[in-house]
Amino acid sequence: MYHEAIIPTMNFPFKIFIFNTKSSDRLIPPHWHASVELLFCLSGKLEVQFPNKRFSLSEQDVLFINSNIIHSSRSPLPGKCLAIQIPLDFLADATESQYGNRFLYKLTPQNATPELKVILMRIKKQLSKENLWDRLTTKASVYELIAELTKNFCVPLAGIKEIESAKHLPKLKKSE
């Protein structure tokens, strides 16, 4: 397992790229990064493994990986994926310091909305162009993406902490 340092794409405050998976034996070993990551499968298949769960992404599937979560991936079929890795400080600014303090995002292939996919397809199209207008439009679309995530895919952090605390109640009762 290793820590991946995320370096933003030139002219952007985040890293954004399309990666091609040409080989079925391509494996990204377990790693983590402070940046959040959104994966949008454009074609083929991508499997993303977490310590206790695995997601298999096919065309048009979306997955959000919260900050500092260990994950790995492999490509059982060749394809393409759009990846957007947003630094924690950028996301904190965009969400008025609420991401990570008041909520996290929960976005899986099962709950992605058509509106979210429209935004991602727009970002994909803009990404292939290299003029200032398209870069500005891409930046605006990423803010729109964050707004959509915040509107429809928030999980209150209090609830997550309460669940974690509840797991330890039996141990606490035994020690009384």
mmCIF file with all atom_site columns, C-alpha atoms in Angstrom:
data_model
loop_
_atom_site.group_PDB
_atom_site.id
_atom_site.type_symbol
_atom_site.label_atom_id
_atom_site.label_alt_id
_atom_site.label_comp_id
_atom_site.label_asym_id
_atom_site.label_entity_id
_atom_site.label_seq_id
_atom_site.pdbx_PDB_ins_code
_atom_site.Cartn_x
_atom_site.Cartn_y
_atom_site.Cartn_z
_atom_site.occupancy
_atom_site.B_iso_or_equiv
_atom_site.pdbx_formal_charge
_atom_site.auth_seq_id
_atom_site.auth_comp_id
_atom_site.auth_asym_id
_atom_site.auth_atom_id
_atom_site.pdbx_PDB_model_num
ATOM 1   C CA . MET A 1 1   ? 0.000   0.000  0.000   1.00 0.00 ? 1   MET A CA 1
ATOM 2   C CA . TYR A 1 2   ? 1.273   3.457  -0.812  1.00 0.00 ? 2   TYR A CA 1
ATOM 3   C CA . HIS A 1 3   ? 0.290   7.112  -0.633  1.00 0.00 ? 3   HIS A CA 1
ATOM 4   C CA . GLU A 1 4   ? -0.335  8.636  -4.060  1.00 0.00 ? 4   GLU A CA 1
ATOM 5   C CA . ALA A 1 5   ? 0.587   12.302 -4.347  1.00 0.00 ? 5   ALA A CA 1
ATOM 6   C CA . ILE A 1 6   ? -1.955  14.025 -6.590  1.00 0.00 ? 6   ILE A CA 1
ATOM 7   C CA . ILE A 1 7   ? -0.548  16.813 -8.755  1.00 0.00 ? 7   ILE A CA 1
ATOM 8   C CA . PRO A 1 8   ? -3.208  19.001 -10.408 1.00 0.00 ? 8   PRO A CA 1
ATOM 9   C CA . THR A 1 9   ? -3.440  19.100 -14.193 1.00 0.00 ? 9   THR A CA 1
ATOM 10  C CA . MET A 1 10  ? -1.812  22.185 -15.705 1.00 0.00 ? 10  MET A CA 1
ATOM 11  C CA . ASN A 1 11  ? -4.204  25.183 -15.672 1.00 0.00 ? 11  ASN A CA 1
ATOM 12  C CA . PHE A 1 12  ? -6.610  23.429 -13.283 1.00 0.00 ? 12  PHE A CA 1
ATOM 13  C CA . PRO A 1 13  ? -6.894  23.366 -9.467  1.00 0.00 ? 13  PRO A CA 1
ATOM 14  C CA . PHE A 1 14  ? -7.585  19.588 -9.653  1.00 0.00 ? 14  PHE A CA 1
ATOM 15  C CA . LYS A 1 15  ? -6.316  16.592 -11.599 1.00 0.00 ? 15  LYS A CA 1
ATOM 16  C CA . ILE A 1 16  ? -8.526  15.569 -14.494 1.00 0.00 ? 16  ILE A CA 1
ATOM 17  C CA . PHE A 1 17  ? -7.733  13.005 -17.164 1.00 0.00 ? 17  PHE A CA 1
ATOM 18  C CA . ILE A 1 18  ? -9.034  10.126 -19.249 1.00 0.00 ? 18  ILE A CA 1
ATOM 19  C CA . PHE A 1 19  ? -7.159  6.876  -18.863 1.00 0.00 ? 19  PHE A CA 1
ATOM 20  C CA . ASN A 1 20  ? -7.185  3.964  -21.283 1.00 0.00 ? 20  ASN A CA 1
ATOM 21  C CA . THR A 1 21  ? -7.182  0.429  -19.981 1.00 0.00 ? 21  THR A CA 1
ATOM 22  C CA . LYS A 1 22  ? -5.675  -1.656 -22.756 1.00 0.00 ? 22  LYS A CA 1
ATOM 23  C CA . SER A 1 23  ? -4.702  -4.763 -20.829 1.00 0.00 ? 23  SER A CA 1
ATOM 24  C CA . SER A 1 24  ? -6.841  -7.001 -18.653 1.00 0.00 ? 24  SER A CA 1
ATOM 25  C CA . ASP A 1 25  ? -3.865  -7.591 -16.353 1.00 0.00 ? 25  ASP A CA 1
ATOM 26  C CA . ARG A 1 26  ? -3.538  -3.856 -15.561 1.00 0.00 ? 26  ARG A CA 1
ATOM 27  C CA . LEU A 1 27  ? -3.639  -3.487 -11.778 1.00 0.00 ? 27  LEU A CA 1
ATOM 28  C CA . ILE A 1 28  ? -3.304  -0.356 -9.653  1.00 0.00 ? 28  ILE A CA 1
ATOM 29  C CA . PRO A 1 29  ? -2.194  -1.686 -6.249  1.00 0.00 ? 29  PRO A CA 1
ATOM 30  C CA . PRO A 1 30  ? -3.830  -0.570 -2.986  1.00 0.00 ? 30  PRO A CA 1
ATOM 31  C CA . HIS A 1 31  ? -3.186  3.103  -2.353  1.00 0.00 ? 31  HIS A CA 1
ATOM 32  C CA . TRP A 1 32  ? -4.745  6.200  -0.811  1.00 0.00 ? 32  TRP A CA 1
ATOM 33  C CA . HIS A 1 33  ? -4.634  9.948  -1.314  1.00 0.00 ? 33  HIS A CA 1
ATOM 34  C CA . ALA A 1 34  ? -5.979  13.014 0.448   1.00 0.00 ? 34  ALA A CA 1
ATOM 35  C CA . SER A 1 35  ? -7.774  14.075 -2.737  1.00 0.00 ? 35  SER A CA 1
ATOM 36  C CA . VAL A 1 36  ? -11.268 12.770 -3.393  1.00 0.00 ? 36  VAL A CA 1
ATOM 37  C CA . GLU A 1 37  ? -11.707 10.875 -6.645  1.00 0.00 ? 37  GLU A CA 1
ATOM 38  C CA . LEU A 1 38  ? -14.602 10.472 -9.038  1.00 0.00 ? 38  LEU A CA 1
ATOM 39  C CA . LEU A 1 39  ? -14.441 7.749  -11.693 1.00 0.00 ? 39  LEU A CA 1
ATOM 40  C CA . PHE A 1 40  ? -16.763 7.741  -14.708 1.00 0.00 ? 40  PHE A CA 1
ATOM 41  C CA . CYS A 1 41  ? -16.506 4.632  -16.890 1.00 0.00 ? 41  CYS A CA 1
ATOM 42  C CA . LEU A 1 42  ? -16.755 5.633  -20.554 1.00 0.00 ? 42  LEU A CA 1
ATOM 43  C CA . SER A 1 43  ? -16.294 2.135  -22.000 1.00 0.00 ? 43  SER A CA 1
ATOM 44  C CA . GLY A 1 44  ? -15.092 -1.311 -21.006 1.00 0.00 ? 44  GLY A CA 1
ATOM 45  C CA . LYS A 1 45  ? -14.994 -2.362 -17.358 1.00 0.00 ? 45  LYS A CA 1
ATOM 46  C CA . LEU A 1 46  ? -13.158 -1.228 -14.252 1.00 0.00 ? 46  LEU A CA 1
ATOM 47  C CA . GLU A 1 47  ? -13.183 -3.009 -10.899 1.00 0.00 ? 47  GLU A CA 1
ATOM 48  C CA . VAL A 1 48  ? -12.478 -0.888 -7.827  1.00 0.00 ? 48  VAL A CA 1
ATOM 49  C CA . GLN A 1 49  ? -11.650 -2.742 -4.632  1.00 0.00 ? 49  GLN A CA 1
ATOM 50  C CA . PHE A 1 50  ? -11.969 -1.317 -1.110  1.00 0.00 ? 50  PHE A CA 1
ATOM 51  C CA . PRO A 1 51  ? -10.981 -3.228 2.045   1.00 0.00 ? 51  PRO A CA 1
ATOM 52  C CA . ASN A 1 52  ? -14.542 -4.554 2.524   1.00 0.00 ? 52  ASN A CA 1
ATOM 53  C CA . LYS A 1 53  ? -16.301 -3.950 -0.790  1.00 0.00 ? 53  LYS A CA 1
ATOM 54  C CA . ARG A 1 54  ? -15.817 -4.166 -4.552  1.00 0.00 ? 54  ARG A CA 1
ATOM 55  C CA . PHE A 1 55  ? -17.541 -2.247 -7.332  1.00 0.00 ? 55  PHE A CA 1
ATOM 56  C CA . SER A 1 56  ? -17.606 -3.303 -10.960 1.00 0.00 ? 56  SER A CA 1
ATOM 57  C CA . LEU A 1 57  ? -18.027 -0.303 -13.254 1.00 0.00 ? 57  LEU A CA 1
ATOM 58  C CA . SER A 1 58  ? -19.368 -0.590 -16.803 1.00 0.00 ? 58  SER A CA 1
ATOM 59  C CA . GLU A 1 59  ? -20.092 2.096  -19.388 1.00 0.00 ? 59  GLU A CA 1
ATOM 60  C CA . GLN A 1 60  ? -21.822 5.152  -17.812 1.00 0.00 ? 60  GLN A CA 1
ATOM 61  C CA . ASP A 1 61  ? -21.201 3.949  -14.230 1.00 0.00 ? 61  ASP A CA 1
ATOM 62  C CA . VAL A 1 62  ? -19.910 6.459  -11.677 1.00 0.00 ? 62  VAL A CA 1
ATOM 63  C CA . LEU A 1 63  ? -18.081 5.932  -8.382  1.00 0.00 ? 63  LEU A CA 1
ATOM 64  C CA . PHE A 1 64  ? -16.951 8.497  -5.801  1.00 0.00 ? 64  PHE A CA 1
ATOM 65  C CA . ILE A 1 65  ? -14.001 7.717  -3.523  1.00 0.00 ? 65  ILE A CA 1
ATOM 66  C CA . ASN A 1 66  ? -13.824 9.855  -0.386  1.00 0.00 ? 66  ASN A CA 1
ATOM 67  C CA . SER A 1 67  ? -10.561 11.270 0.922   1.00 0.00 ? 67  SER A CA 1
ATOM 68  C CA . ASN A 1 68  ? -7.974  8.917  2.475   1.00 0.00 ? 68  ASN A CA 1
ATOM 69  C CA . ILE A 1 69  ? -9.821  5.714  1.548   1.00 0.00 ? 69  ILE A CA 1
ATOM 70  C CA . ILE A 1 70  ? -7.609  2.761  0.594   1.00 0.00 ? 70  ILE A CA 1
ATOM 71  C CA . HIS A 1 71  ? -8.531  1.384  -2.820  1.00 0.00 ? 71  HIS A CA 1
ATOM 72  C CA . SER A 1 72  ? -7.127  -0.490 -5.803  1.00 0.00 ? 72  SER A CA 1
ATOM 73  C CA . SER A 1 73  ? -8.381  -1.087 -9.318  1.00 0.00 ? 73  SER A CA 1
ATOM 74  C CA . ARG A 1 74  ? -8.065  -3.446 -12.217 1.00 0.00 ? 74  ARG A CA 1
ATOM 75  C CA . SER A 1 75  ? -9.467  -3.621 -15.715 1.00 0.00 ? 75  SER A CA 1
ATOM 76  C CA . PRO A 1 76  ? -11.062 -6.960 -16.640 1.00 0.00 ? 76  PRO A CA 1
ATOM 77  C CA . LEU A 1 77  ? -11.926 -5.505 -20.085 1.00 0.00 ? 77  LEU A CA 1
ATOM 78  C CA . PRO A 1 78  ? -10.138 -2.763 -22.048 1.00 0.00 ? 78  PRO A CA 1
ATOM 79  C CA . GLY A 1 79  ? -11.838 0.608  -21.895 1.00 0.00 ? 79  GLY A CA 1
ATOM 80  C CA . LYS A 1 80  ? -11.691 4.279  -20.954 1.00 0.00 ? 80  LYS A CA 1
ATOM 81  C CA . CYS A 1 81  ? -12.473 6.140  -17.744 1.00 0.00 ? 81  CYS A CA 1
ATOM 82  C CA . LEU A 1 82  ? -12.695 9.802  -16.837 1.00 0.00 ? 82  LEU A CA 1
ATOM 83  C CA . ALA A 1 83  ? -10.982 10.487 -13.509 1.00 0.00 ? 83  ALA A CA 1
ATOM 84  C CA . ILE A 1 84  ? -11.365 13.702 -11.514 1.00 0.00 ? 84  ILE A CA 1
ATOM 85  C CA . GLN A 1 85  ? -9.188  13.983 -8.405  1.00 0.00 ? 85  GLN A CA 1
ATOM 86  C CA . ILE A 1 86  ? -10.055 17.027 -6.307  1.00 0.00 ? 86  ILE A CA 1
ATOM 87  C CA . PRO A 1 87  ? -7.640  18.190 -3.596  1.00 0.00 ? 87  PRO A CA 1
ATOM 88  C CA . LEU A 1 88  ? -9.132  18.360 -0.128  1.00 0.00 ? 88  LEU A CA 1
ATOM 89  C CA . ASP A 1 89  ? -8.372  22.072 0.280   1.00 0.00 ? 89  ASP A CA 1
ATOM 90  C CA . PHE A 1 90  ? -10.162 22.898 -3.005  1.00 0.00 ? 90  PHE A CA 1
ATOM 91  C CA . LEU A 1 91  ? -13.195 20.830 -1.946  1.00 0.00 ? 91  LEU A CA 1
ATOM 92  C CA . ALA A 1 92  ? -13.147 22.435 1.512   1.00 0.00 ? 92  ALA A CA 1
ATOM 93  C CA . ASP A 1 93  ? -13.233 25.890 -0.100  1.00 0.00 ? 93  ASP A CA 1
ATOM 94  C CA . ALA A 1 94  ? -16.027 24.871 -2.471  1.00 0.00 ? 94  ALA A CA 1
ATOM 95  C CA . THR A 1 95  ? -18.152 23.359 0.325   1.00 0.00 ? 95  THR A CA 1
ATOM 96  C CA . GLU A 1 96  ? -17.421 26.074 2.908   1.00 0.00 ? 96  GLU A CA 1
ATOM 97  C CA . SER A 1 97  ? -15.392 23.560 4.981   1.00 0.00 ? 97  SER A CA 1
ATOM 98  C CA . GLN A 1 98  ? -18.379 21.231 5.350   1.00 0.00 ? 98  GLN A CA 1
ATOM 99  C CA . TYR A 1 99  ? -17.011 18.242 3.387   1.00 0.00 ? 99  TYR A CA 1
ATOM 100 C CA . GLY A 1 100 ? -15.225 16.006 5.880   1.00 0.00 ? 100 GLY A CA 1
ATOM 101 C CA . ASN A 1 101 ? -16.557 17.955 8.867   1.00 0.00 ? 101 ASN A CA 1
ATOM 102 C CA . ARG A 1 102 ? -20.325 17.694 8.410   1.00 0.00 ? 102 ARG A CA 1
ATOM 103 C CA . PHE A 1 103 ? -20.734 15.218 5.547   1.00 0.00 ? 103 PHE A CA 1
ATOM 104 C CA . LEU A 1 104 ? -19.101 12.846 3.078   1.00 0.00 ? 104 LEU A CA 1
ATOM 105 C CA . TYR A 1 105 ? -20.356 11.795 -0.342  1.00 0.00 ? 105 TYR A CA 1
ATOM 106 C CA . LYS A 1 106 ? -21.845 8.403  -1.156  1.00 0.00 ? 106 LYS A CA 1
ATOM 107 C CA . LEU A 1 107 ? -22.051 7.891  -4.905  1.00 0.00 ? 107 LEU A CA 1
ATOM 108 C CA . THR A 1 108 ? -22.032 4.396  -6.379  1.00 0.00 ? 108 THR A CA 1
ATOM 109 C CA . PRO A 1 109 ? -23.091 2.962  -9.739  1.00 0.00 ? 109 PRO A CA 1
ATOM 110 C CA . GLN A 1 110 ? -26.469 2.147  -8.163  1.00 0.00 ? 110 GLN A CA 1
ATOM 111 C CA . ASN A 1 111 ? -27.448 5.694  -7.163  1.00 0.00 ? 111 ASN A CA 1
ATOM 112 C CA . ALA A 1 112 ? -25.922 7.945  -9.862  1.00 0.00 ? 112 ALA A CA 1
ATOM 113 C CA . THR A 1 113 ? -28.462 10.337 -11.383 1.00 0.00 ? 113 THR A CA 1
ATOM 114 C CA . PRO A 1 114 ? -28.945 11.185 -15.071 1.00 0.00 ? 114 PRO A CA 1
ATOM 115 C CA . GLU A 1 115 ? -28.165 14.848 -14.214 1.00 0.00 ? 115 GLU A CA 1
ATOM 116 C CA . LEU A 1 116 ? -24.779 13.849 -12.823 1.00 0.00 ? 116 LEU A CA 1
ATOM 117 C CA . LYS A 1 117 ? -23.958 11.853 -15.960 1.00 0.00 ? 117 LYS A CA 1
ATOM 118 C CA . VAL A 1 118 ? -24.894 14.828 -18.174 1.00 0.00 ? 118 VAL A CA 1
ATOM 119 C CA . ILE A 1 119 ? -22.407 17.003 -16.258 1.00 0.00 ? 119 ILE A CA 1
ATOM 120 C CA . LEU A 1 120 ? -19.701 14.344 -16.591 1.00 0.00 ? 120 LEU A CA 1
ATOM 121 C CA . MET A 1 121 ? -20.292 13.910 -20.337 1.00 0.00 ? 121 MET A CA 1
ATOM 122 C CA . ARG A 1 122 ? -20.010 17.688 -20.748 1.00 0.00 ? 122 ARG A CA 1
ATOM 123 C CA . ILE A 1 123 ? -16.726 17.690 -18.817 1.00 0.00 ? 123 ILE A CA 1
ATOM 124 C CA . LYS A 1 124 ? -15.430 14.846 -21.015 1.00 0.00 ? 124 LYS A CA 1
ATOM 125 C CA . LYS A 1 125 ? -16.226 16.789 -24.201 1.00 0.00 ? 125 LYS A CA 1
ATOM 126 C CA . GLN A 1 126 ? -14.661 20.005 -22.882 1.00 0.00 ? 126 GLN A CA 1
ATOM 127 C CA . LEU A 1 127 ? -11.525 18.180 -21.822 1.00 0.00 ? 127 LEU A CA 1
ATOM 128 C CA . SER A 1 128 ? -10.494 17.401 -25.394 1.00 0.00 ? 128 SER A CA 1
ATOM 129 C CA . LYS A 1 129 ? -10.258 21.112 -26.225 1.00 0.00 ? 129 LYS A CA 1
ATOM 130 C CA . GLU A 1 130 ? -7.349  23.295 -25.235 1.00 0.00 ? 130 GLU A CA 1
ATOM 131 C CA . ASN A 1 131 ? -8.587  26.874 -25.307 1.00 0.00 ? 131 ASN A CA 1
ATOM 132 C CA . LEU A 1 132 ? -9.198  29.186 -22.363 1.00 0.00 ? 132 LEU A CA 1
ATOM 133 C CA . TRP A 1 133 ? -12.978 29.220 -22.812 1.00 0.00 ? 133 TRP A CA 1
ATOM 134 C CA . ASP A 1 134 ? -13.180 25.425 -22.555 1.00 0.00 ? 134 ASP A CA 1
ATOM 135 C CA . ARG A 1 135 ? -10.875 25.334 -19.519 1.00 0.00 ? 135 ARG A CA 1
ATOM 136 C CA . LEU A 1 136 ? -13.054 27.934 -17.784 1.00 0.00 ? 136 LEU A CA 1
ATOM 137 C CA . THR A 1 137 ? -16.172 25.976 -18.732 1.00 0.00 ? 137 THR A CA 1
ATOM 138 C CA . THR A 1 138 ? -14.590 22.771 -17.378 1.00 0.00 ? 138 THR A CA 1
ATOM 139 C CA . LYS A 1 139 ? -13.800 24.524 -14.078 1.00 0.00 ? 139 LYS A CA 1
ATOM 140 C CA . ALA A 1 140 ? -17.396 25.786 -13.899 1.00 0.00 ? 140 ALA A CA 1
ATOM 141 C CA . SER A 1 141 ? -18.667 22.269 -14.667 1.00 0.00 ? 141 SER A CA 1
ATOM 142 C CA . VAL A 1 142 ? -16.586 20.824 -11.823 1.00 0.00 ? 142 VAL A CA 1
ATOM 143 C CA . TYR A 1 143 ? -18.213 23.339 -9.462  1.00 0.00 ? 143 TYR A CA 1
ATOM 144 C CA . GLU A 1 144 ? -21.583 22.226 -10.861 1.00 0.00 ? 144 GLU A CA 1
ATOM 145 C CA . LEU A 1 145 ? -20.505 18.623 -10.223 1.00 0.00 ? 145 LEU A CA 1
ATOM 146 C CA . ILE A 1 146 ? -19.671 19.471 -6.597  1.00 0.00 ? 146 ILE A CA 1
ATOM 147 C CA . ALA A 1 147 ? -23.073 21.168 -6.260  1.00 0.00 ? 147 ALA A CA 1
ATOM 148 C CA . GLU A 1 148 ? -24.813 18.055 -7.644  1.00 0.00 ? 148 GLU A CA 1
ATOM 149 C CA . LEU A 1 149 ? -22.831 15.807 -5.286  1.00 0.00 ? 149 LEU A CA 1
ATOM 150 C CA . THR A 1 150 ? -23.733 18.030 -2.339  1.00 0.00 ? 150 THR A CA 1
ATOM 151 C CA . LYS A 1 151 ? -27.406 18.206 -3.294  1.00 0.00 ? 151 LYS A CA 1
ATOM 152 C CA . ASN A 1 152 ? -27.980 14.495 -3.929  1.00 0.00 ? 152 ASN A CA 1
ATOM 153 C CA . PHE A 1 153 ? -25.181 12.369 -2.481  1.00 0.00 ? 153 PHE A CA 1
ATOM 154 C CA . CYS A 1 154 ? -24.398 13.735 1.005   1.00 0.00 ? 154 CYS A CA 1
ATOM 155 C CA . VAL A 1 155 ? -24.167 11.444 4.004   1.00 0.00 ? 155 VAL A CA 1
ATOM 156 C CA . PRO A 1 156 ? -24.128 13.334 7.322   1.00 0.00 ? 156 PRO A CA 1
ATOM 157 C CA . LEU A 1 157 ? -20.888 12.699 9.165   1.00 0.00 ? 157 LEU A CA 1
ATOM 158 C CA . ALA A 1 158 ? -22.733 12.651 12.503  1.00 0.00 ? 158 ALA A CA 1
ATOM 159 C CA . GLY A 1 159 ? -24.588 9.552  11.347  1.00 0.00 ? 159 GLY A CA 1
ATOM 160 C CA . ILE A 1 160 ? -21.358 7.867  10.299  1.00 0.00 ? 160 ILE A CA 1
ATOM 161 C CA . LYS A 1 161 ? -19.690 8.656  13.637  1.00 0.00 ? 161 LYS A CA 1
ATOM 162 C CA . GLU A 1 162 ? -22.762 7.444  15.540  1.00 0.00 ? 162 GLU A CA 1
ATOM 163 C CA . ILE A 1 163 ? -22.668 4.137  13.681  1.00 0.00 ? 163 ILE A CA 1
ATOM 164 C CA . GLU A 1 164 ? -18.950 3.748  14.442  1.00 0.00 ? 164 GLU A CA 1
ATOM 165 C CA . SER A 1 165 ? -19.573 4.569  18.115  1.00 0.00 ? 165 SER A CA 1
ATOM 166 C CA . ALA A 1 166 ? -22.511 2.153  18.292  1.00 0.00 ? 166 ALA A CA 1
ATOM 167 C CA . LYS A 1 167 ? -20.231 -0.697 17.163  1.00 0.00 ? 167 LYS A CA 1
ATOM 168 C CA . HIS A 1 168 ? -18.189 -0.243 20.348  1.00 0.00 ? 168 HIS A CA 1
ATOM 169 C CA . LEU A 1 169 ? -21.126 -0.060 22.807  1.00 0.00 ? 169 LEU A CA 1
ATOM 170 C CA . PRO A 1 170 ? -20.986 -3.775 23.758  1.00 0.00 ? 170 PRO A CA 1
ATOM 171 C CA . LYS A 1 171 ? -17.292 -3.405 24.699  1.00 0.00 ? 171 LYS A CA 1
ATOM 172 C CA . LEU A 1 172 ? -18.048 -0.309 26.762  1.00 0.00 ? 172 LEU A CA 1
ATOM 173 C CA . LYS A 1 173 ? -20.919 -2.037 28.603  1.00 0.00 ? 173 LYS A CA 1
ATOM 174 C CA . LYS A 1 174 ? -18.639 -4.952 29.529  1.00 0.00 ? 174 LYS A CA 1
ATOM 175 C CA . SER A 1 175 ? -16.089 -2.586 31.041  1.00 0.00 ? 175 SER A CA 1
ATOM 176 C CA . GLU A 1 176 ? -18.668 -0.921 33.353  1.00 0.00 ? 176 GLU A CA 1
#
